[in-house]
XYZ file of C-alpha atoms in Angstrom:
687
model
C -36.287 13.158 -6.055
C -36.878 11.845 -2.353
C -40.972 12.855 -2.475
C -41.545 9.876 -5.582
C -40.736 7.779 -2.987
C -42.933 8.282 0.129
C -45.461 5.973 -0.533
C -46.077 2.655 -1.268
C -48.985 3.801 -3.671
C -46.120 6.376 -5.450
C -43.894 3.324 -5.927
C -46.618 1.406 -7.806
C -47.873 3.920 -9.964
C -44.395 4.615 -11.210
C -43.990 1.116 -12.009
C -47.242 1.054 -13.719
C -46.931 4.406 -16.043
C -43.435 2.533 -16.333
C -44.879 -0.709 -17.339
C -47.765 1.297 -19.594
C -45.042 2.939 -21.711
C -43.422 -0.160 -22.927
C -46.287 -1.766 -23.744
C -47.812 1.323 -25.408
C -44.176 1.061 -27.705
C -44.455 -2.816 -28.099
C -48.630 -2.456 -29.069
C -47.378 0.412 -31.360
C -44.926 -1.840 -33.014
C -45.987 -4.722 -33.469
C -48.834 -3.137 -35.788
C -46.605 -0.894 -37.997
C -48.195 2.097 -36.945
C -44.861 3.994 -35.556
C -41.307 3.414 -35.413
C -40.216 5.584 -32.407
C -36.811 6.740 -32.687
C -34.402 5.760 -30.495
C -32.236 8.418 -28.397
C -28.432 6.607 -28.872
C -26.420 7.712 -25.302
C -23.518 10.355 -25.663
C -20.486 11.072 -23.887
C -20.762 14.209 -21.596
C -17.671 14.489 -20.456
C -17.866 15.887 -16.948
C -15.410 18.567 -16.551
C -19.026 20.387 -18.764
C -20.893 20.166 -15.648
C -18.259 19.821 -12.356
C -16.497 23.041 -12.518
C -14.211 22.941 -10.149
C -14.211 25.081 -6.967
C -10.118 24.410 -5.809
C -6.956 24.657 -7.939
C -6.312 20.683 -8.141
C -2.889 21.794 -8.456
C -3.120 23.151 -5.022
C -4.306 19.896 -3.405
C -2.240 17.810 -5.097
C 0.897 19.603 -3.806
C -0.725 18.165 0.064
C -0.975 14.863 -1.514
C 2.212 13.986 -3.093
C 3.684 16.145 -1.257
C 7.536 16.467 -2.891
C 9.102 16.708 -6.312
C 5.773 16.555 -8.290
C 7.962 17.770 -11.227
C 10.024 14.574 -11.141
C 7.377 12.484 -11.354
C 5.787 14.495 -14.146
C 9.122 13.682 -15.658
C 9.294 10.410 -14.949
C 5.313 10.008 -16.367
C 6.341 11.158 -19.434
C 9.205 9.201 -20.225
C 7.096 6.102 -20.153
C 4.171 7.401 -21.952
C 6.706 8.062 -25.270
C 8.322 5.329 -24.988
C 7.096 1.746 -27.249
C 8.497 -0.553 -24.637
C 5.029 1.070 -22.242
C 2.673 -0.667 -24.635
C 0.859 3.375 -25.395
C -1.913 2.617 -27.606
C -3.650 5.050 -29.185
C -7.487 4.117 -28.606
C -9.344 7.455 -30.888
C -9.325 10.881 -31.675
C -5.082 11.050 -30.460
C -5.898 9.818 -26.942
C -3.043 7.149 -26.053
C -2.940 4.442 -22.543
C 0.105 2.753 -21.865
C -0.503 -0.268 -19.245
C 1.305 -3.490 -19.440
C 0.424 -6.938 -21.658
C -1.196 -9.298 -19.583
C -1.465 -11.011 -22.180
C 1.600 -12.200 -22.901
C 3.182 -15.194 -20.978
C 4.577 -14.886 -18.135
C 7.986 -15.541 -19.575
C 7.549 -12.584 -22.275
C 6.408 -10.540 -19.634
C 9.432 -11.116 -17.219
C 11.759 -10.710 -19.998
C 9.787 -7.693 -21.213
C 9.911 -5.931 -16.925
C 14.113 -6.470 -18.262
C 14.282 -4.073 -21.108
C 11.925 -1.223 -19.381
C 14.561 -1.528 -16.127
C 17.340 -1.122 -19.293
C 15.227 1.468 -21.149
C 15.113 3.445 -17.633
C 18.782 2.861 -16.521
C 20.295 4.297 -20.356
C 17.680 7.405 -19.248
C 19.527 8.084 -15.975
C 16.119 7.328 -13.487
C 18.164 5.383 -11.455
C 21.407 8.047 -10.420
C 21.999 8.069 -6.425
C 19.174 5.223 -6.129
C 21.805 3.703 -3.591
C 25.357 6.445 -3.768
C 23.037 9.185 -2.703
C 22.080 8.954 0.276
C 20.933 12.606 0.863
C 17.030 14.040 1.936
C 17.075 14.972 -1.338
C 17.992 11.852 -3.358
C 16.309 10.084 -1.431
C 12.387 11.566 -1.185
C 12.929 11.729 -5.719
C 13.708 8.094 -5.776
C 10.438 7.412 -3.631
C 8.670 9.742 -6.127
C 10.046 8.155 -9.147
C 9.830 4.654 -7.909
C 5.711 5.499 -7.174
C 4.866 6.541 -10.811
C 6.665 3.525 -12.461
C 4.803 0.992 -9.805
C 1.868 2.770 -11.229
C 2.347 1.603 -14.311
C 3.114 -2.168 -13.392
C 3.557 -3.826 -10.000
C 5.861 -5.744 -12.003
C 8.356 -3.440 -12.981
C 8.082 -1.554 -9.176
C 8.714 -4.653 -7.557
C 11.939 -5.782 -9.258
C 13.149 -3.195 -8.470
C 12.058 -2.708 -5.245
C 13.710 -5.763 -5.069
C 17.297 -5.244 -6.427
C 17.464 -1.304 -4.693
C 15.325 -1.314 -2.005
C 15.737 -5.275 -0.708
C 19.374 -6.139 -2.011
C 20.779 -2.358 -2.260
C 19.159 -1.040 1.042
C 20.894 -4.967 2.862
C 24.564 -4.070 1.441
C 24.021 -0.644 2.353
C 22.677 -0.948 5.971
C 23.608 -4.078 6.938
C 27.520 -3.839 5.312
C 30.711 -1.701 6.003
C 33.093 0.244 3.814
C 34.327 -2.989 2.499
C 30.738 -4.173 1.452
C 29.747 -0.269 0.544
C 32.134 0.265 -2.081
C 32.580 -3.575 -4.214
C 29.024 -3.710 -4.009
C 26.600 -0.221 -4.427
C 27.669 1.882 -7.712
C 27.808 -1.915 -9.415
C 24.256 -2.493 -7.819
C 22.702 0.743 -9.683
C 24.995 0.029 -12.947
C 22.629 -2.882 -13.174
C 25.954 -5.104 -13.291
C 25.184 -6.723 -10.231
C 21.481 -7.878 -10.163
C 20.546 -8.967 -6.885
C 18.195 -10.502 -4.684
C 17.262 -11.189 -1.368
C 16.553 -14.670 0.209
C 15.046 -14.238 4.135
C 11.804 -16.244 3.312
C 11.764 -19.930 3.342
C 9.219 -22.529 2.831
C 8.932 -23.073 6.415
C 8.835 -20.026 7.585
C 8.083 -16.226 6.151
C 7.058 -13.530 8.861
C 9.182 -15.906 11.794
C 12.598 -14.196 10.253
C 14.295 -16.109 14.464
C 13.371 -19.811 12.827
C 14.402 -19.814 9.466
C 16.601 -23.014 8.400
C 19.030 -22.052 6.410
C 22.496 -22.802 8.090
C 25.855 -20.493 7.438
C 29.260 -22.670 8.950
C 32.060 -21.034 9.819
C 35.416 -22.859 8.651
C 38.133 -21.039 10.487
C 40.912 -23.413 8.444
C 40.256 -21.981 5.248
C 38.308 -18.493 6.636
C 35.228 -19.419 4.511
C 31.579 -19.930 5.831
C 29.313 -22.350 4.298
C 26.120 -22.179 3.166
C 23.871 -24.649 3.731
C 19.969 -25.905 3.161
C 19.959 -28.643 5.744
C 16.249 -29.756 5.474
C 13.240 -29.309 2.200
C 11.342 -26.339 4.125
C 14.293 -24.257 4.282
C 14.561 -23.777 0.800
C 14.558 -19.989 0.408
C 10.837 -19.000 -1.290
C 9.704 -16.436 -3.035
C 12.491 -14.361 -4.324
C 11.981 -12.177 -6.669
C 14.664 -12.385 -9.330
C 15.689 -16.054 -8.092
C 14.090 -17.924 -11.373
C 15.833 -15.991 -14.379
C 17.920 -13.128 -13.853
C 19.596 -12.462 -9.599
C 23.581 -12.446 -9.885
C 23.566 -12.549 -6.338
C 21.192 -12.398 -2.957
C 21.837 -11.862 0.298
C 20.850 -14.902 2.087
C 19.808 -15.335 6.071
C 21.088 -18.024 7.407
C 21.456 -19.177 11.656
C 25.118 -18.005 11.710
C 27.378 -21.581 13.788
C 30.387 -20.988 15.139
C 32.082 -24.123 16.818
C 28.698 -25.526 17.500
C 27.896 -22.649 18.410
C 24.199 -20.662 17.615
C 24.842 -16.960 16.913
C 21.612 -16.776 15.060
C 20.787 -14.967 12.624
C 22.875 -13.253 10.157
C 23.215 -11.712 6.860
C 25.331 -13.670 3.802
C 26.555 -11.606 0.015
C 26.511 -15.161 -2.094
C 26.540 -15.847 -5.938
C 23.872 -18.043 -7.422
C 24.701 -17.077 -11.147
C 27.769 -16.227 -13.234
C 28.551 -12.897 -15.904
C 26.485 -15.212 -18.617
C 23.680 -16.379 -16.175
C 24.709 -19.456 -16.120
C 23.992 -21.230 -12.345
C 27.006 -21.359 -10.035
C 28.068 -25.075 -8.885
C 26.443 -26.274 -5.474
C 22.552 -24.024 -6.231
C 19.636 -25.424 -7.494
C 17.184 -23.149 -8.893
C 13.407 -23.770 -9.372
C 10.696 -21.463 -10.208
C 7.695 -20.564 -8.124
C 5.671 -20.839 -11.458
C 2.592 -18.761 -12.465
C 0.983 -16.552 -10.078
C -2.066 -14.580 -9.791
C -0.437 -11.467 -10.609
C 3.209 -10.127 -10.217
C 4.297 -12.711 -13.489
C 7.034 -9.945 -15.190
C 8.507 -10.936 -11.381
C 10.613 -14.396 -11.828
C 10.483 -15.639 -8.235
C 11.745 -18.430 -7.388
C 13.794 -21.204 -4.742
C 16.791 -22.149 -4.028
C 18.967 -24.337 -2.455
C 22.049 -24.374 -0.950
C 24.823 -27.694 -1.160
C 27.379 -26.541 0.981
C 28.490 -23.203 -1.171
C 31.896 -22.130 0.321
C 32.434 -18.074 0.392
C 34.751 -15.714 1.616
C 34.508 -14.748 5.440
C 34.273 -11.431 4.316
C 30.686 -11.508 2.284
C 29.266 -11.696 5.579
C 27.374 -8.306 6.073
C 28.945 -7.197 9.584
C 27.134 -4.022 10.394
C 25.756 -5.523 13.645
C 28.229 -8.380 14.139
C 31.637 -10.019 12.938
C 33.472 -13.208 12.851
C 36.850 -12.683 13.112
C 39.782 -14.873 11.503
C 39.825 -17.138 13.754
C 36.673 -17.485 14.240
C 35.236 -15.519 17.674
C 32.906 -13.469 16.903
C 32.410 -9.643 17.817
C 28.962 -7.332 18.039
C 29.362 -4.171 20.259
C 24.902 -5.168 21.009
C 26.010 -8.063 23.204
C 22.018 -8.330 24.180
C 20.855 -11.018 21.269
C 16.827 -9.672 21.322
C 18.624 -6.400 20.346
C 20.847 -7.958 17.950
C 17.915 -8.872 15.387
C 16.375 -6.542 16.075
C 19.037 -4.213 14.251
C 19.987 -6.812 11.908
C 16.062 -6.133 11.014
C 15.477 -2.342 11.604
C 16.953 -1.193 8.182
C 14.309 -3.217 6.015
C 10.766 -0.425 7.395
C 12.199 0.656 3.870
C 10.092 -1.885 2.252
C 6.962 -1.080 4.348
C 6.743 2.632 3.650
C 6.903 2.234 -0.258
C 4.604 -0.479 -0.083
C 2.487 1.660 2.158
C 2.843 5.230 -1.090
C 1.966 1.878 -3.070
C -1.000 0.847 -2.282
C -2.057 4.506 -2.092
C -1.595 5.996 -5.517
C -2.849 1.884 -6.258
C -6.332 3.516 -4.573
C -6.010 6.783 -6.143
C -5.611 5.541 -9.678
C -9.220 3.327 -8.794
C -10.652 5.938 -7.803
C -9.629 8.402 -10.010
C -11.400 5.546 -13.238
C -14.085 4.240 -11.110
C -15.282 8.332 -10.023
C -14.863 9.550 -13.818
C -17.089 6.660 -15.345
C -19.796 7.340 -12.544
C -19.743 10.323 -13.513
C -20.477 10.093 -17.319
C -22.682 6.715 -17.497
C -26.143 7.194 -16.188
C -29.005 4.088 -15.712
C -32.770 4.251 -15.024
C -34.737 7.348 -14.703
C -36.425 8.059 -11.754
C -39.630 9.434 -13.274
C -41.143 8.394 -16.618
C -40.201 8.915 -19.905
C -37.073 11.417 -17.600
C -33.731 11.270 -18.849
C -31.194 8.159 -16.909
C -29.960 9.540 -13.969
C -25.889 9.194 -13.975
C -24.428 6.603 -11.834
C -23.009 9.291 -9.035
C -25.738 11.396 -8.605
C -27.327 7.953 -6.582
C -26.893 8.298 -3.626
C -26.290 4.563 -3.069
C -22.837 5.119 -4.968
C -22.041 8.294 -3.749
C -21.971 6.189 -0.756
C -19.872 3.666 -2.178
C -17.056 5.555 -3.449
C -16.527 8.550 -1.489
C -16.100 7.406 1.791
C -13.590 5.713 -0.156
C -11.721 8.979 -1.629
C -11.632 10.382 2.173
C -10.138 7.598 3.427
C -7.713 7.312 -0.120
C -7.092 11.562 0.692
C -6.836 11.691 4.259
C -5.836 8.953 2.860
C -5.467 10.709 5.117
C -3.004 7.928 4.324
C -1.730 10.157 1.163
C -0.375 13.435 3.919
C 0.758 9.649 6.161
C 2.324 7.912 3.456
C 4.471 11.044 3.159
C 5.106 11.500 7.278
C 6.518 8.282 7.069
C 8.735 9.039 4.398
C 10.444 11.903 5.541
C 10.313 9.731 9.484
C 12.161 6.995 7.564
C 14.956 9.803 6.123
C 15.378 11.831 9.584
C 15.380 7.975 11.062
C 18.032 7.675 14.495
C 18.777 4.887 16.291
C 16.451 6.143 19.448
C 13.453 6.792 16.429
C 13.643 3.335 15.117
C 11.153 2.074 17.662
C 8.383 4.452 16.329
C 9.322 3.892 12.614
C 8.860 0.119 12.840
C 5.273 1.015 14.797
C 4.119 3.410 12.506
C 5.518 1.549 9.497
C 4.186 -1.882 10.399
C 0.405 0.293 11.438
C 0.099 2.261 8.220
C 1.743 -0.724 5.706
C -1.246 -3.042 6.991
C -3.891 0.073 7.144
C -3.158 1.410 3.785
C -2.869 -1.905 2.066
C -5.654 -3.649 3.316
C -7.813 -0.132 2.484
C -6.281 -0.624 -1.332
C -7.706 -4.244 -1.698
C -11.431 -2.976 -0.674
C -10.878 0.263 -2.071
C -10.087 -2.202 -5.590
C -13.511 -4.167 -4.751
C -15.994 -1.525 -4.702
C -14.200 0.291 -7.643
C -13.647 -2.839 -10.020
C -18.057 -3.670 -8.811
C -18.949 0.217 -9.279
C -17.870 0.008 -13.097
C -20.218 -3.120 -13.463
C -19.145 -5.360 -16.988
C -17.066 -2.594 -17.717
C -14.730 -2.701 -14.362
C -13.892 -6.596 -15.122
C -11.849 -5.906 -18.625
C -8.225 -6.115 -18.323
C -7.717 -2.529 -20.615
C -10.058 -0.369 -17.634
C -6.651 -1.247 -14.727
C -9.125 -2.207 -11.694
C -9.889 -5.567 -12.060
C -6.180 -6.650 -13.023
C -4.662 -4.530 -10.517
C -7.034 -6.235 -7.622
C -4.714 -9.873 -8.581
C -1.284 -7.648 -9.160
C -2.147 -6.154 -5.432
C -3.607 -8.667 -3.198
C -0.203 -9.542 -2.158
C 0.852 -6.537 -0.303
C -0.739 -7.537 2.454
C 1.687 -10.625 2.985
C 5.177 -9.673 1.294
C 7.617 -6.733 3.700
C 5.782 -9.069 7.155
C 1.753 -10.115 6.308
C -0.445 -7.603 8.392
C -2.305 -9.476 10.812
C 1.165 -10.381 12.592
C 2.693 -6.979 11.784
C -0.881 -5.016 13.519
C -0.035 -7.779 16.617
C 3.809 -6.335 16.929
C 1.941 -2.581 16.737
C 0.333 -3.788 19.654
C 3.119 -5.377 22.112
C 4.527 -2.597 21.221
C 2.031 0.044 22.020
C 1.511 -2.677 25.724
C 5.307 -2.505 26.758
C 5.254 1.893 25.924
C 1.509 1.711 27.919
C 3.285 -0.443 30.915
C 6.155 1.784 30.790
C 4.813 4.729 31.937
C 2.638 3.400 33.973
C 5.901 1.535 36.521
C 8.049 5.149 35.772
C 4.726 7.233 36.422
C 5.987 8.875 33.712
C 4.327 11.065 30.741
C 3.890 9.505 27.554
C 6.010 11.000 24.948
C 6.149 9.802 21.155
C 3.970 7.684 19.255
C 1.517 10.755 19.275
C 0.134 9.508 22.655
C 0.529 12.726 24.432
C -3.314 12.828 24.578
C -2.940 10.059 27.151
C -1.282 12.201 29.126
C -4.357 14.592 30.863
C -8.260 13.471 31.472
C -10.019 11.256 29.281
C -12.113 13.636 26.643
C -16.054 13.652 27.445
C -18.472 12.848 24.390
C -21.321 15.133 24.527
C -24.876 13.365 24.835
C -26.268 14.478 22.048
C -24.600 14.685 19.319
C -25.940 17.141 15.946
C -23.435 17.662 13.100
C -21.580 20.414 14.091
C -20.302 18.778 16.486
C -19.604 15.532 14.566
C -17.989 17.917 11.313
C -15.942 19.347 14.652
C -11.919 18.029 14.341
C -11.535 18.027 18.374
C -14.817 16.120 18.930
C -13.369 13.801 16.380
C -10.474 13.947 18.017
C -11.598 13.720 21.231
C -13.165 10.041 20.406
C -10.442 8.562 18.294
C -8.134 8.828 21.267
C -11.082 7.893 23.602
C -11.106 5.030 21.611
C -7.610 4.350 21.910
C -7.092 5.116 25.875
C -10.033 2.845 26.344
C -8.400 -0.358 24.506
C -4.807 0.074 26.095
C -6.576 -0.445 29.259
C -8.549 -2.877 28.619
C -5.887 -5.203 26.534
C -3.576 -4.477 29.245
C -6.149 -5.542 31.934
C -7.050 -8.148 30.268
C -3.053 -9.623 29.680
C -2.367 -9.028 32.905
C -5.561 -10.858 33.807
C -4.331 -14.139 31.664
C -0.483 -13.862 33.445
C -2.344 -13.794 36.921
C -3.874 -17.757 35.656
C -0.879 -18.322 35.455
C 0.047 -17.921 31.472
C 3.206 -16.826 29.883
C 3.141 -13.212 29.187
C 3.665 -14.972 25.459
C 0.468 -17.067 26.348
C -1.038 -14.607 27.692
C -0.951 -12.055 24.320
C -2.126 -14.915 21.642
C -5.024 -14.609 23.665
C -5.690 -10.891 23.956
C -6.097 -11.165 19.964
C -9.259 -9.569 19.392
C -8.265 -6.958 21.563
C -4.636 -6.360 20.006
C -5.819 -5.768 16.732
C -8.493 -3.382 18.013
C -5.778 -1.356 19.914
C -3.654 -1.748 16.847
C -6.521 -0.225 14.473
C -7.212 1.946 16.918
C -3.593 3.825 17.260
C -3.804 3.816 12.986
C -6.237 5.663 12.595
C -5.703 8.611 15.011
C -2.841 8.898 13.728
C -3.876 9.742 10.328
C -6.635 11.212 11.507
C -3.866 13.831 13.403
C -1.278 13.236 10.948
C -4.210 15.333 8.033
C -4.994 17.491 10.250
C -1.717 19.443 10.460
C -1.634 19.880 7.255
C -4.561 20.599 7.248
C -4.184 23.477 9.041
C -0.908 24.540 6.458
C -3.849 25.285 3.875
C -5.066 28.532 3.858
C -6.712 28.629 0.858
C -10.634 29.333 1.629
C -11.997 26.650 -1.346
C -9.759 23.977 -0.640
C -9.340 24.263 3.104
C -13.849 23.765 3.844
C -13.298 20.665 1.191
C -10.252 19.290 3.542
C -12.390 19.286 6.602
C -15.543 17.749 4.691
C -13.616 15.073 3.734
C -11.789 14.920 7.238
C -14.964 14.839 8.248
C -16.133 12.434 6.002
C -13.025 9.789 7.112
C -13.617 9.738 10.764
C -17.375 9.200 10.591
C -16.877 6.255 8.167
C -14.734 5.067 10.254
C -16.780 5.780 13.333
C -19.088 3.672 11.529
C -18.181 0.933 10.433
C -16.597 0.310 13.355
C -18.179 -1.990 16.156
C -15.816 -0.629 19.186
C -17.479 2.589 19.045
C -20.776 0.882 20.269
C -19.200 -2.243 21.686
C -17.184 -0.205 25.024
C -19.840 2.369 25.116
C -18.491 5.408 23.483
C -21.039 6.128 21.236
C -25.292 5.801 22.288
C -27.150 3.743 19.613
C -28.574 6.720 19.064
C -25.528 8.950 18.614
C -24.163 6.399 16.295
C -27.347 6.364 14.168
C -26.424 10.170 14.012
C -22.849 9.506 13.221
C -25.425 6.879 10.378
C -26.995 9.885 8.443
C -24.135 12.486 8.107
C -22.261 9.500 6.325
C -24.400 10.575 4.255
C -25.491 14.156 4.477
C -21.079 14.312 3.661
C -21.507 12.669 0.272
C -24.302 14.976 -1.023
C -22.025 17.924 0.202
C -19.234 16.077 -1.530
C -20.426 14.854 -4.537
C -19.480 18.537 -5.990
C -16.183 18.255 -5.403
C -16.053 14.280 -6.975
C -14.366 15.510 -10.276
C -11.388 18.040 -8.987
C -11.033 16.022 -6.158
C -9.842 12.794 -8.710
C -8.148 15.675 -10.471
C -5.587 16.203 -8.216
C -4.061 12.851 -7.843
C -2.382 14.391 -10.244
C -1.871 10.796 -12.813
C -2.166 11.734 -16.151
C -5.019 10.516 -18.002
C -2.599 7.910 -20.434
C -2.564 6.047 -16.743
C -6.132 5.523 -16.158
C -8.315 3.363 -18.914
C -10.644 3.731 -21.689
C -13.812 3.789 -19.179
C -12.385 7.130 -17.451
C -13.425 8.986 -20.409
C -15.399 8.418 -23.383
C -15.865 4.903 -23.278
C -18.695 4.820 -26.088
C -16.197 5.790 -28.125
C -13.649 3.068 -26.681
C -15.954 0.259 -27.448
C -17.352 1.010 -30.931
C -17.194 -0.603 -33.998
C -14.128 1.403 -35.418
C -12.555 1.465 -32.434
C -12.052 -2.938 -32.116
C -8.887 -3.007 -34.534
C -6.626 -0.541 -31.436
C -8.348 -2.431 -28.741
């Protein structure tokens, strides 16, 4: 193909030949001398020309990591229920997807009907009452499958189980567990989570809702003192929730003890809003319209003393405030630490939605043709164009190595095995990987939408609508930019502590900084670039150098008289670069550990290609490798060429790679299969 573009003369000759052919046909048609037959396009299943080079089941086992049978059962349960809108399109081909043409009221009602169906089929059994690792991982697996079908349904469940339910479980004590957990699991109680306010989102310390203790009646009085204190974006509040966990400033005898969590009933058993509570709908959104987000005002609502969730701190009947954690900052951190479950869930969900988009776009690119490269020649498959490969295959590597698939499973395991000592590491990892995965998901969705051309705009083809549905992931459960600032701040504290104590780094994967700095070869070749040690070395070198640059800049601002907080804010550029370096090195490291356990040679070879593509793409996209001299300009150009070489090497494996995602055909879209038949006149009635 490349030989056709060797010179301007070649290009001109080709264009002239194509133009001449059009003119000849036009002249013949005009004179009626010849009516040329048109060769209509036909769909050719990519499986016929893209044989599998490895068993996709083996790769799925690495990517899903756990509960494959439970996932398949969950998919089948949804496929077979009319509540999940199955549509038979052609020759028995069925697709399931929410009806986004429904009004928000209809979408919300359908969400609740689906929840009732899942409840009656035992899906939620043990989600709150069984704390074993097995039950928790099964819950993660089933929720990921549900989220692939509909983000509204997945989010509604997350609010009920992961936010409200986890708050009761981890902020509360036995009295709360006995009263609320079983009823929550059985949906006798419909929970919500009132943390965000109109005036305060990420800054939870600043919430303005007040809980004042009345020692005479042994009650708390929950009040919204001003409009900016109204609880906002509260999932479930607008229509369905009966109870909510309210985060409020606790006032006792005129003293503010900081933010605490309280259980407040907001509706009775038949859905009437409780006295002294006002609720308004947040209205139509760019996505998630199956979730009834609402706003809540509390007008001196009285609740029993026992409704304080008191695992961290308590108020005795006489009004005495008690806590085993004396430091207010540590106490606040203890309140928030259990909420990492939400970020773990969001990280995994972002990866799975990227898989959906890439499976659709890659299958379409393996059957859709456009233009020919020789006069009168056949049109070329989209994925045989180097430019199209460069659009999709690096994204496949990022999702795979995605390292993020392995990284999200790592995060789940870390969450399940968490201890008080590991809470800081869990916060850092969950913040960094949540931000990285959700940002990457939006990049992936946009590129896949464009790669499908006009077909990507159709709602039934999913990718376009998923952009609006999942855009919010970069905001809820922690704004991504704020999370990455928290990551860099925690890393700086770790770095400074090691320097002061003159000890070795231990934890967060930072042990690589205990030895000498890696040395990058002055001349890079393909074999060096694809070497795991080189990839680890250059990622580690970047992280090590950014640690030093960031700390030096912060200390320099402090030496000039700035406070530590102001110095951190002024150093935000290096902070962002360090957090990204940490996330990408972590991701590469996690994937390498998974790769070493693979024994099948064909699969191991493909994993090596994916790892190299991930590493080369990160290096090619991130300016810091050039900005700070980790690579010369010439070596950066070599990296860029290696990306294209890896695209060529991975192209034959593209279909097998997306097939190993384990997502049933019915959860993809028509353009992932026979897109011609899907758009035929005979199938109009099935659209």
